[in-house]
Each structure stands twice: as structure tokens, then as C-alpha cells.
PDB file of C-alpha atoms in Angstrom:
ATOM      1  CA  UNK A   1     -69.121   5.520 -68.606  1.00 48.00           C
ATOM      2  CA  UNK A   2     -65.968   4.681 -66.688  1.00 50.00           C
ATOM      3  CA  UNK A   3     -63.573   2.026 -67.800  1.00 54.00           C
ATOM      4  CA  UNK A   4     -61.298   0.022 -65.487  1.00 54.00           C
ATOM      5  CA  UNK A   5     -57.744  -0.196 -66.706  1.00 57.00           C
ATOM      6  CA  UNK A   6     -55.993  -3.540 -66.478  1.00 57.00           C
ATOM      7  CA  UNK A   7     -52.316  -4.147 -65.940  1.00 53.00           C
ATOM      8  CA  UNK A   8     -50.489  -5.672 -68.845  1.00 63.00           C
ATOM      9  CA  UNK A   9     -49.698  -9.401 -68.363  1.00 66.00           C
ATOM     10  CA  UNK A  10     -45.996  -8.708 -67.802  1.00 65.00           C
ATOM     11  CA  UNK A  11     -46.736  -6.088 -65.146  1.00 62.00           C
ATOM     12  CA  UNK A  12     -49.103  -8.486 -63.361  1.00 62.00           C
ATOM     13  CA  UNK A  13     -46.447 -11.183 -63.400  1.00 65.00           C
ATOM     14  CA  UNK A  14     -43.841  -8.790 -61.938  1.00 66.00           C
ATOM     15  CA  UNK A  15     -46.287  -7.728 -59.226  1.00 63.00           C
ATOM     16  CA  UNK A  16     -47.006 -11.245 -58.043  1.00 63.00           C
ATOM     17  CA  UNK A  17     -43.347 -12.156 -58.288  1.00 64.00           C
ATOM     18  CA  UNK A  18     -42.557  -9.252 -56.003  1.00 67.00           C
ATOM     19  CA  UNK A  19     -45.206 -10.427 -53.536  1.00 62.00           C
ATOM     20  CA  UNK A  20     -43.743 -13.941 -53.495  1.00 64.00           C
ATOM     21  CA  UNK A  21     -40.193 -12.637 -53.054  1.00 66.00           C
ATOM     22  CA  UNK A  22     -41.359 -10.409 -50.192  1.00 73.00           C
ATOM     23  CA  UNK A  23     -43.104 -13.331 -48.471  1.00 71.00           C
ATOM     24  CA  UNK A  24     -40.041 -15.537 -48.874  1.00 69.00           C
ATOM     25  CA  UNK A  25     -37.759 -12.792 -47.544  1.00 69.00           C
ATOM     26  CA  UNK A  26     -39.924 -12.095 -44.508  1.00 60.00           C
ATOM     27  CA  UNK A  27     -40.389 -15.791 -43.853  1.00 58.00           C
ATOM     28  CA  UNK A  28     -36.675 -16.411 -44.161  1.00 58.00           C
ATOM     29  CA  UNK A  29     -35.929 -13.569 -41.765  1.00 54.00           C
ATOM     30  CA  UNK A  30     -38.438 -14.865 -39.208  1.00 48.00           C
ATOM     31  CA  UNK A  31     -37.149 -18.426 -39.501  1.00 46.00           C
ATOM     32  CA  UNK A  32     -33.526 -17.280 -39.317  1.00 45.00           C
ATOM     33  CA  UNK A  33     -34.228 -15.202 -36.230  1.00 45.00           C
ATOM     34  CA  UNK A  34     -36.041 -18.088 -34.571  1.00 44.00           C
ATOM     35  CA  UNK A  35     -33.236 -20.496 -35.439  1.00 41.00           C
ATOM     36  CA  UNK A  36     -30.565 -18.089 -34.186  1.00 46.00           C
ATOM     37  CA  UNK A  37     -32.386 -17.545 -30.894  1.00 49.00           C
ATOM     38  CA  UNK A  38     -32.807 -21.289 -30.512  1.00 49.00           C
ATOM     39  CA  UNK A  39     -29.075 -21.779 -31.009  1.00 45.00           C
ATOM     40  CA  UNK A  40     -28.124 -18.958 -28.637  1.00 45.00           C
ATOM     41  CA  UNK A  41     -30.375 -20.322 -25.904  1.00 45.00           C
ATOM     42  CA  UNK A  42     -29.112 -23.876 -26.314  1.00 43.00           C
ATOM     43  CA  UNK A  43     -26.563 -24.756 -23.628  1.00 44.00           C
ATOM     44  CA  UNK A  44     -25.112 -27.421 -25.903  1.00 51.00           C
ATOM     45  CA  UNK A  45     -24.488 -24.951 -28.717  1.00 59.00           C
ATOM     46  CA  UNK A  46     -23.194 -21.948 -26.699  1.00 64.00           C
ATOM     47  CA  UNK A  47     -22.417 -23.314 -23.215  1.00 77.00           C
ATOM     48  CA  UNK A  48     -21.138 -21.283 -20.282  1.00 82.00           C
ATOM     49  CA  UNK A  49     -18.602 -23.976 -19.584  1.00 82.00           C
ATOM     50  CA  UNK A  50     -15.890 -22.340 -17.468  1.00 87.00           C
ATOM     51  CA  UNK A  51     -15.589 -19.886 -14.620  1.00 87.00           C
ATOM     52  CA  UNK A  52     -12.743 -18.515 -12.557  1.00 92.00           C
ATOM     53  CA  UNK A  53     -12.870 -16.987  -9.077  1.00 95.00           C
ATOM     54  CA  UNK A  54     -10.600 -14.092  -8.099  1.00 95.00           C
ATOM     55  CA  UNK A  55     -10.161 -12.040  -4.942  1.00 95.00           C
ATOM     56  CA  UNK A  56      -8.222 -12.015  -1.681  1.00 94.00           C
ATOM     57  CA  UNK A  57      -9.965 -14.845   0.141  1.00 94.00           C
ATOM     58  CA  UNK A  58      -8.853 -15.745   3.665  1.00 93.00           C
ATOM     59  CA  UNK A  59     -12.029 -17.049   5.278  1.00 94.00           C
ATOM     60  CA  UNK A  60     -14.117 -17.987   2.247  1.00 93.00           C
ATOM     61  CA  UNK A  61     -13.856 -21.492   0.804  1.00 91.00           C
ATOM     62  CA  UNK A  62     -13.599 -21.335  -2.992  1.00 93.00           C
ATOM     63  CA  UNK A  63     -15.480 -24.631  -3.116  1.00 95.00           C
ATOM     64  CA  UNK A  64     -18.474 -22.921  -1.485  1.00 96.00           C
ATOM     65  CA  UNK A  65     -18.401 -20.231  -4.175  1.00 96.00           C
ATOM     66  CA  UNK A  66     -18.321 -22.843  -6.920  1.00 95.00           C
ATOM     67  CA  UNK A  67     -21.248 -24.654  -5.326  1.00 96.00           C
ATOM     68  CA  UNK A  68     -23.198 -21.391  -5.191  1.00 96.00           C
ATOM     69  CA  UNK A  69     -22.523 -20.768  -8.886  1.00 95.00           C
ATOM     70  CA  UNK A  70     -23.636 -24.272  -9.864  1.00 93.00           C
ATOM     71  CA  UNK A  71     -26.596 -24.462  -7.467  1.00 94.00           C
ATOM     72  CA  UNK A  72     -28.882 -23.961 -10.480  1.00 92.00           C
ATOM     73  CA  UNK A  73     -28.337 -24.647 -14.206  1.00 88.00           C
ATOM     74  CA  UNK A  74     -26.341 -21.780 -15.668  1.00 85.00           C
ATOM     75  CA  UNK A  75     -27.966 -21.773 -19.084  1.00 82.00           C
ATOM     76  CA  UNK A  76     -26.122 -20.674 -22.195  1.00 82.00           C
ATOM     77  CA  UNK A  77     -23.628 -17.842 -22.518  1.00 81.00           C
ATOM     78  CA  UNK A  78     -26.458 -15.499 -23.512  1.00 82.00           C
ATOM     79  CA  UNK A  79     -29.209 -16.669 -21.161  1.00 84.00           C
ATOM     80  CA  UNK A  80     -27.244 -17.125 -17.917  1.00 88.00           C
ATOM     81  CA  UNK A  81     -28.751 -14.784 -15.292  1.00 92.00           C
ATOM     82  CA  UNK A  82     -25.751 -12.982 -13.804  1.00 94.00           C
ATOM     83  CA  UNK A  83     -27.868 -11.219 -11.167  1.00 96.00           C
ATOM     84  CA  UNK A  84     -29.165 -14.503  -9.760  1.00 96.00           C
ATOM     85  CA  UNK A  85     -25.683 -16.005  -9.688  1.00 96.00           C
ATOM     86  CA  UNK A  86     -24.363 -12.901  -7.911  1.00 97.00           C
ATOM     87  CA  UNK A  87     -27.151 -13.098  -5.327  1.00 97.00           C
ATOM     88  CA  UNK A  88     -26.269 -16.717  -4.527  1.00 97.00           C
ATOM     89  CA  UNK A  89     -22.600 -15.858  -4.056  1.00 97.00           C
ATOM     90  CA  UNK A  90     -23.324 -12.796  -1.900  1.00 97.00           C
ATOM     91  CA  UNK A  91     -25.542 -14.947   0.328  1.00 97.00           C
ATOM     92  CA  UNK A  92     -22.403 -16.747   1.563  1.00 97.00           C
ATOM     93  CA  UNK A  93     -21.455 -15.614   5.104  1.00 95.00           C
ATOM     94  CA  UNK A  94     -18.024 -14.155   4.336  1.00 96.00           C
ATOM     95  CA  UNK A  95     -18.823 -12.567   0.963  1.00 97.00           C
ATOM     96  CA  UNK A  96     -19.334  -8.812   1.112  1.00 96.00           C
ATOM     97  CA  UNK A  97     -19.660  -8.208  -2.630  1.00 97.00           C
ATOM     98  CA  UNK A  98     -19.334 -10.140  -5.883  1.00 97.00           C
ATOM     99  CA  UNK A  99     -18.890  -8.795  -9.402  1.00 97.00           C
ATOM    100  CA  UNK A 100     -19.427 -11.017 -12.448  1.00 96.00           C
ATOM    101  CA  UNK A 101     -18.906 -10.653 -16.181  1.00 94.00           C
ATOM    102  CA  UNK A 102     -19.184 -12.986 -19.127  1.00 91.00           C
ATOM    103  CA  UNK A 103     -16.100 -13.483 -21.274  1.00 91.00           C
ATOM    104  CA  UNK A 104     -16.644 -14.771 -24.807  1.00 88.00           C
ATOM    105  CA  UNK A 105     -16.999 -17.505 -25.786  1.00 86.00           C
ATOM    106  CA  UNK A 106     -17.737 -19.638 -22.707  1.00 87.00           C
ATOM    107  CA  UNK A 107     -16.286 -18.179 -19.505  1.00 90.00           C
ATOM    108  CA  UNK A 108     -17.734 -16.479 -16.413  1.00 93.00           C
ATOM    109  CA  UNK A 109     -15.301 -14.262 -14.505  1.00 95.00           C
ATOM    110  CA  UNK A 110     -16.104 -13.832 -10.799  1.00 97.00           C
ATOM    111  CA  UNK A 111     -14.388 -11.374  -8.449  1.00 97.00           C
ATOM    112  CA  UNK A 112     -15.238 -11.707  -4.763  1.00 98.00           C
ATOM    113  CA  UNK A 113     -14.657  -9.072  -2.076  1.00 97.00           C
ATOM    114  CA  UNK A 114     -14.486 -10.718   1.322  1.00 97.00           C
ATOM    115  CA  UNK A 115     -15.628  -9.247   4.624  1.00 96.00           C
ATOM    116  CA  UNK A 116     -12.726  -7.882   6.667  1.00 95.00           C
ATOM    117  CA  UNK A 117     -13.595  -8.276  10.352  1.00 96.00           C
ATOM    118  CA  UNK A 118     -12.453  -5.477  12.622  1.00 97.00           C
ATOM    119  CA  UNK A 119     -13.847  -6.827  15.890  1.00 98.00           C
ATOM    120  CA  UNK A 120     -16.167  -9.309  17.512  1.00 98.00           C
ATOM    121  CA  UNK A 121     -19.569  -7.860  18.318  1.00 98.00           C
ATOM    122  CA  UNK A 122     -21.480  -8.806  21.477  1.00 98.00           C
ATOM    123  CA  UNK A 123     -19.716 -12.134  21.647  1.00 94.00           C
ATOM    124  CA  UNK A 124     -21.397 -14.020  18.825  1.00 94.00           C
ATOM    125  CA  UNK A 125     -21.064 -11.884  15.691  1.00 97.00           C
ATOM    126  CA  UNK A 126     -18.488  -9.887  13.761  1.00 97.00           C
ATOM    127  CA  UNK A 127     -18.111  -6.233  12.840  1.00 98.00           C
ATOM    128  CA  UNK A 128     -16.386  -4.812   9.761  1.00 96.00           C
ATOM    129  CA  UNK A 129     -14.695  -1.431   9.334  1.00 94.00           C
ATOM    130  CA  UNK A 130     -17.888   0.110   7.924  1.00 95.00           C
ATOM    131  CA  UNK A 131     -19.801  -0.735  11.089  1.00 96.00           C
ATOM    132  CA  UNK A 132     -21.746  -3.574   9.476  1.00 97.00           C
ATOM    133  CA  UNK A 133     -22.580  -6.529  11.712  1.00 97.00           C
ATOM    134  CA  UNK A 134     -22.479  -9.992  10.146  1.00 97.00           C
ATOM    135  CA  UNK A 135     -22.490 -13.617  11.255  1.00 96.00           C
ATOM    136  CA  UNK A 136     -19.829 -16.067  10.089  1.00 94.00           C
ATOM    137  CA  UNK A 137     -17.563 -18.795  11.425  1.00 93.00           C
ATOM    138  CA  UNK A 138     -14.153 -17.264  12.067  1.00 92.00           C
ATOM    139  CA  UNK A 139     -10.905 -19.152  11.512  1.00 89.00           C
ATOM    140  CA  UNK A 140      -8.674 -17.206  13.885  1.00 86.00           C
ATOM    141  CA  UNK A 141      -5.551 -19.027  12.722  1.00 85.00           C
ATOM    142  CA  UNK A 142      -5.739 -16.969   9.522  1.00 86.00           C
ATOM    143  CA  UNK A 143      -5.715 -13.643  11.388  1.00 88.00           C
ATOM    144  CA  UNK A 144      -2.551 -11.665  12.053  1.00 84.00           C
ATOM    145  CA  UNK A 145      -3.757 -10.955  15.606  1.00 89.00           C
ATOM    146  CA  UNK A 146      -6.834 -11.720  17.730  1.00 93.00           C
ATOM    147  CA  UNK A 147      -9.862  -9.507  17.200  1.00 97.00           C
ATOM    148  CA  UNK A 148     -10.923  -7.129  19.973  1.00 98.00           C
ATOM    149  CA  UNK A 149     -14.269  -7.734  21.655  1.00 98.00           C
ATOM    150  CA  UNK A 150     -16.797  -4.891  21.416  1.00 99.00           C
ATOM    151  CA  UNK A 151     -19.991  -4.868  23.460  1.00 99.00           C
ATOM    152  CA  UNK A 152     -22.792  -2.356  23.228  1.00 98.00           C
ATOM    153  CA  UNK A 153     -26.473  -1.745  22.501  1.00 98.00           C
ATOM    154  CA  UNK A 154     -27.511  -3.009  19.066  1.00 96.00           C
ATOM    155  CA  UNK A 155     -28.695   0.472  18.112  1.00 97.00           C
ATOM    156  CA  UNK A 156     -25.327   1.998  19.038  1.00 97.00           C
ATOM    157  CA  UNK A 157     -22.955   0.008  16.852  1.00 98.00           C
ATOM    158  CA  UNK A 158     -21.522   3.136  15.239  1.00 97.00           C
ATOM    159  CA  UNK A 159     -20.924   4.919  18.552  1.00 97.00           C
ATOM    160  CA  UNK A 160     -19.271   1.840  20.050  1.00 98.00           C
ATOM    161  CA  UNK A 161     -17.005   1.502  17.016  1.00 98.00           C
ATOM    162  CA  UNK A 162     -16.127   5.213  17.119  1.00 97.00           C
ATOM    163  CA  UNK A 163     -15.205   4.970  20.802  1.00 97.00           C
ATOM    164  CA  UNK A 164     -12.971   1.981  20.064  1.00 98.00           C
ATOM    165  CA  UNK A 165     -11.177   3.711  17.188  1.00 97.00           C
ATOM    166  CA  UNK A 166     -10.612   6.963  19.076  1.00 97.00           C
ATOM    167  CA  UNK A 167      -9.281   5.319  22.232  1.00 98.00           C
ATOM    168  CA  UNK A 168      -7.270   2.664  20.389  1.00 98.00           C
ATOM    169  CA  UNK A 169      -5.565   5.448  18.441  1.00 96.00           C
ATOM    170  CA  UNK A 170      -4.437   7.128  21.666  1.00 96.00           C
ATOM    171  CA  UNK A 171      -3.261   3.907  23.275  1.00 98.00           C
ATOM    172  CA  UNK A 172      -1.410   2.685  20.182  1.00 97.00           C
ATOM    173  CA  UNK A 173       0.857   5.745  20.362  1.00 95.00           C
ATOM    174  CA  UNK A 174       2.111   4.323  23.653  1.00 94.00           C
ATOM    175  CA  UNK A 175       2.364   0.669  22.592  1.00 95.00           C
ATOM    176  CA  UNK A 176      -0.894  -0.221  24.316  1.00 97.00           C
ATOM    177  CA  UNK A 177      -3.939  -1.875  22.814  1.00 97.00           C
ATOM    178  CA  UNK A 178      -7.559  -2.696  23.558  1.00 98.00           C
ATOM    179  CA  UNK A 179      -8.683  -6.305  23.861  1.00 98.00           C
ATOM    180  CA  UNK A 180     -12.277  -5.455  24.874  1.00 99.00           C
ATOM    181  CA  UNK A 181     -14.495  -2.372  25.077  1.00 99.00           C
ATOM    182  CA  UNK A 182     -17.988  -2.025  26.488  1.00 98.00           C
ATOM    183  CA  UNK A 183     -20.523   0.762  25.979  1.00 98.00           C
ATOM    184  CA  UNK A 184     -23.481   0.522  28.353  1.00 97.00           C
ATOM    185  CA  UNK A 185     -27.052   1.620  27.736  1.00 96.00           C
ATOM    186  CA  UNK A 186     -26.197   4.801  29.632  1.00 95.00           C
ATOM    187  CA  UNK A 187     -23.186   5.392  27.349  1.00 96.00           C
ATOM    188  CA  UNK A 188     -20.614   4.642  30.017  1.00 98.00           C
ATOM    189  CA  UNK A 189     -17.354   3.275  28.606  1.00 98.00           C
ATOM    190  CA  UNK A 190     -15.008   0.698  30.078  1.00 98.00           C
ATOM    191  CA  UNK A 191     -12.243  -1.228  28.381  1.00 98.00           C
ATOM    192  CA  UNK A 192      -9.701  -3.956  28.969  1.00 98.00           C
ATOM    193  CA  UNK A 193      -6.167  -3.548  27.694  1.00 98.00           C
ATOM    194  CA  UNK A 194      -4.209  -6.365  26.101  1.00 97.00           C
ATOM    195  CA  UNK A 195      -2.128  -6.432  29.282  1.00 94.00           C
ATOM    196  CA  UNK A 196      -5.278  -7.330  31.239  1.00 95.00           C
ATOM    197  CA  UNK A 197      -5.775  -3.953  32.966  1.00 96.00           C
ATOM    198  CA  UNK A 198      -9.375  -2.751  33.060  1.00 98.00           C
ATOM    199  CA  UNK A 199     -10.028   0.987  32.648  1.00 98.00           C
ATOM    200  CA  UNK A 200     -13.288   2.499  33.853  1.00 98.00           C
ATOM    201  CA  UNK A 201     -13.814   5.726  31.915  1.00 98.00           C
ATOM    202  CA  UNK A 202     -17.420   6.712  32.524  1.00 96.00           C
ATOM    203  CA  UNK A 203     -19.616   8.738  30.186  1.00 95.00           C
ATOM    204  CA  UNK A 204     -17.642  11.940  29.610  1.00 93.00           C
ATOM    205  CA  UNK A 205     -14.152  13.029  28.572  1.00 93.00           C
ATOM    206  CA  UNK A 206     -13.097   9.459  27.858  1.00 96.00           C
ATOM    207  CA  UNK A 207     -10.144  10.501  25.675  1.00 96.00           C
ATOM    208  CA  UNK A 208      -8.826  12.881  28.349  1.00 96.00           C
ATOM    209  CA  UNK A 209      -9.133  10.132  30.954  1.00 96.00           C
ATOM    210  CA  UNK A 210      -7.175   7.709  28.787  1.00 97.00           C
ATOM    211  CA  UNK A 211      -4.472  10.368  28.392  1.00 96.00           C
ATOM    212  CA  UNK A 212      -4.420  10.757  32.182  1.00 95.00           C
ATOM    213  CA  UNK A 213      -3.965   6.996  32.555  1.00 96.00           C
ATOM    214  CA  UNK A 214      -1.082   7.019  30.078  1.00 96.00           C
ATOM    215  CA  UNK A 215       0.597   9.854  31.998  1.00 95.00           C
ATOM    216  CA  UNK A 216       0.127   8.113  35.360  1.00 93.00           C
ATOM    217  CA  UNK A 217       1.003   4.581  34.253  1.00 93.00           C
ATOM    218  CA  UNK A 218       4.752   4.862  34.997  1.00 93.00           C
ATOM    219  CA  UNK A 219       3.956   6.056  38.552  1.00 91.00           C
ATOM    220  CA  UNK A 220       1.415   3.272  39.054  1.00 88.00           C
ATOM    221  CA  UNK A 221       3.920   0.670  37.884  1.00 88.00           C
ATOM    222  CA  UNK A 222       6.546   2.046  40.264  1.00 89.00           C
ATOM    223  CA  UNK A 223       4.188   1.721  43.239  1.00 84.00           C
ATOM    224  CA  UNK A 224       5.426  -0.768  45.890  1.00 82.00           C
ATOM    225  CA  UNK A 225       2.284  -2.851  45.420  1.00 80.00           C
ATOM    226  CA  UNK A 226       3.413  -3.667  41.893  1.00 78.00           C
ATOM    227  CA  UNK A 227       6.167  -5.946  43.206  1.00 78.00           C
ATOM    228  CA  UNK A 228       3.787  -8.630  44.446  1.00 81.00           C
ATOM    229  CA  UNK A 229       0.547  -7.561  42.853  1.00 86.00           C
ATOM    230  CA  UNK A 230      -0.641  -6.737  39.400  1.00 89.00           C
ATOM    231  CA  UNK A 231      -2.847  -3.836  38.349  1.00 92.00           C
ATOM    232  CA  UNK A 232      -6.384  -5.136  37.942  1.00 95.00           C
ATOM    233  CA  UNK A 233      -8.637  -2.059  37.588  1.00 96.00           C
ATOM    234  CA  UNK A 234      -7.913   1.640  37.149  1.00 97.00           C
ATOM    235  CA  UNK A 235     -10.970   3.788  37.821  1.00 97.00           C
ATOM    236  CA  UNK A 236     -10.631   7.125  36.023  1.00 97.00           C
ATOM    237  CA  UNK A 237     -14.139   8.416  36.707  1.00 95.00           C
ATOM    238  CA  UNK A 238     -12.799  11.272  38.812  1.00 92.00           C
ATOM    239  CA  UNK A 239     -12.050  14.872  37.963  1.00 86.00           C
ATOM    240  CA  UNK A 240      -8.558  14.427  39.368  1.00 82.00           C
ATOM    241  CA  UNK A 241      -6.637  11.318  40.330  1.00 83.00           C
ATOM    242  CA  UNK A 242      -7.471   7.651  39.887  1.00 91.00           C
ATOM    243  CA  UNK A 243      -8.403   4.655  42.008  1.00 93.00           C
ATOM    244  CA  UNK A 244      -6.337   1.511  41.466  1.00 94.00           C
ATOM    245  CA  UNK A 245      -7.365  -2.032  42.380  1.00 93.00           C
ATOM    246  CA  UNK A 246      -4.664  -4.646  42.744  1.00 91.00           C
ATOM    247  CA  UNK A 247      -4.733  -8.408  42.369  1.00 88.00           C
ATOM    248  CA  UNK A 248      -2.113 -10.791  43.794  1.00 87.00           C
ATOM    249  CA  UNK A 249       0.137 -12.003  40.992  1.00 78.00           C
ATOM    250  CA  UNK A 250      -0.082 -15.541  42.354  1.00 66.00           C
ATOM    251  CA  UNK A 251      -3.832 -15.537  41.635  1.00 50.00           C
ATOM    252  CA  UNK A 252      -3.137 -14.929  37.975  1.00 46.00           C
ATOM    253  CA  UNK A 253      -0.624 -17.755  37.775  1.00 46.00           C
ATOM    254  CA  UNK A 254      -2.756 -20.325  39.616  1.00 40.00           C
TER     255      UNK A 254
END
């Protein structure tokens, strides 16, 4: 016949005391965690109260960035959604990229990289050095010099930009510059110099044709027609030689 052993009274008391202590400890931990989370999520207790905006900003209004940051409640230091704030800032027309970080105890640091326009694209948009097209209102008074105008098929942005860079590099060596360049659907290139002269280059050997123009320019300028007329168009779409169109200088001044 089996007999069940019983714990001595003192052992039973210690057991139940341990159970109570364990319950109190676990309960205290749960309550403390809940209270801490409540405090951390409370904007009044741990507010994200300040922010500063950094970056070289020429076209972007800092006020617009601040409005984008405050478009929705920020939350506390710990609950503020940095990704959402970044998305609102990067939605601004002139903002290319924004980086954000929280600085204890209550500050949000914002660094903004602004778009740097290289040219106007098809008359109504802008183009940056990476070949990205974007739309934004341009304050030209803040530019060191006017932007060149580039025209081309929407699918050929990169080729149009490459043509501009290659030909501008050649012309710049001779103190000449491009004010406008056009690439047609058939990949024919024409450009207008800052002096107003139009160059028709065609589809092939455009760099060689620009070099030919540079070599012939002193002779063209010394032509008798240049006394009363200005060079309007130089057609370089020939294997040898060029065709020059002249415009009366009076027509330009009238």
C-alpha cells in the first residue's frame, strides 16, 4: 500500500511564497514594460520638438521642406516614422534626395540634396547631369549662366545628353558654347551656338564636322559678306566644305 508524502508546513509556506514572488515579479515586469512603452510613445513625454535642415539649397524653399516635415504629426522621438517624412520631402520638385536621423533627445536632423539642372529638356522640363528628367519651376536669377536647351525624342534622353557633352567639350576648347541642341527621330543633330550661329551636323561624324567648323571659322569670318551680314547657318552635312547662309545684320538689330 502506497503512501503519499506531504511537504512539511515550512516547505509548503516557502513554496507558495515563491509562487507569489514570481507572480509579483512577472506582473511588475509586464506593468513596467507597458508603462515604459506608454511613456516612449507619448509625444508630451518624449517629443520630437526640433529639426534642422542642411544642404546647398539654391532653388528649394526651406519653408516648403518644413511644411513637408510637419504635414502630419511627427509622433514621439521613438515613434516618428523617418521613412514617411523622407518620402514627403523627396516629393518636393527640387529635392533629389533627403537623409534623416534622430538626435537624442528631441531633434531631427535633415540633409537635403538638391537637383542640379544641366539643361532644359524639350522646352518645359529640366535635365540633371545623370540624365534624369524632372519638372520644377526654375529661378534663373540664381544660376551662374543660362541653361542650354536640349530637344530630342523622350526615349533618347541619354543619347541627346551625350551628344551635347561631346560637342560642348570640343567647342569649349575654342571659347564657343552651345545654347541649343536638337536630336531628331532620325538621329540627325543640329545645334545653335551662343553667338547665334546654327550648325547642321547630320547623323554621322558630328564631332569631325564640328572640328571642321572650328578650323574654317576664321576664314568664314574674314569673308566679305561678314562686313554687312552675320553668319546665320553653317551646313556641315558634306564630305568636304560647308554651305553658309547669311543674314543682314540690320535684321538682327531691328
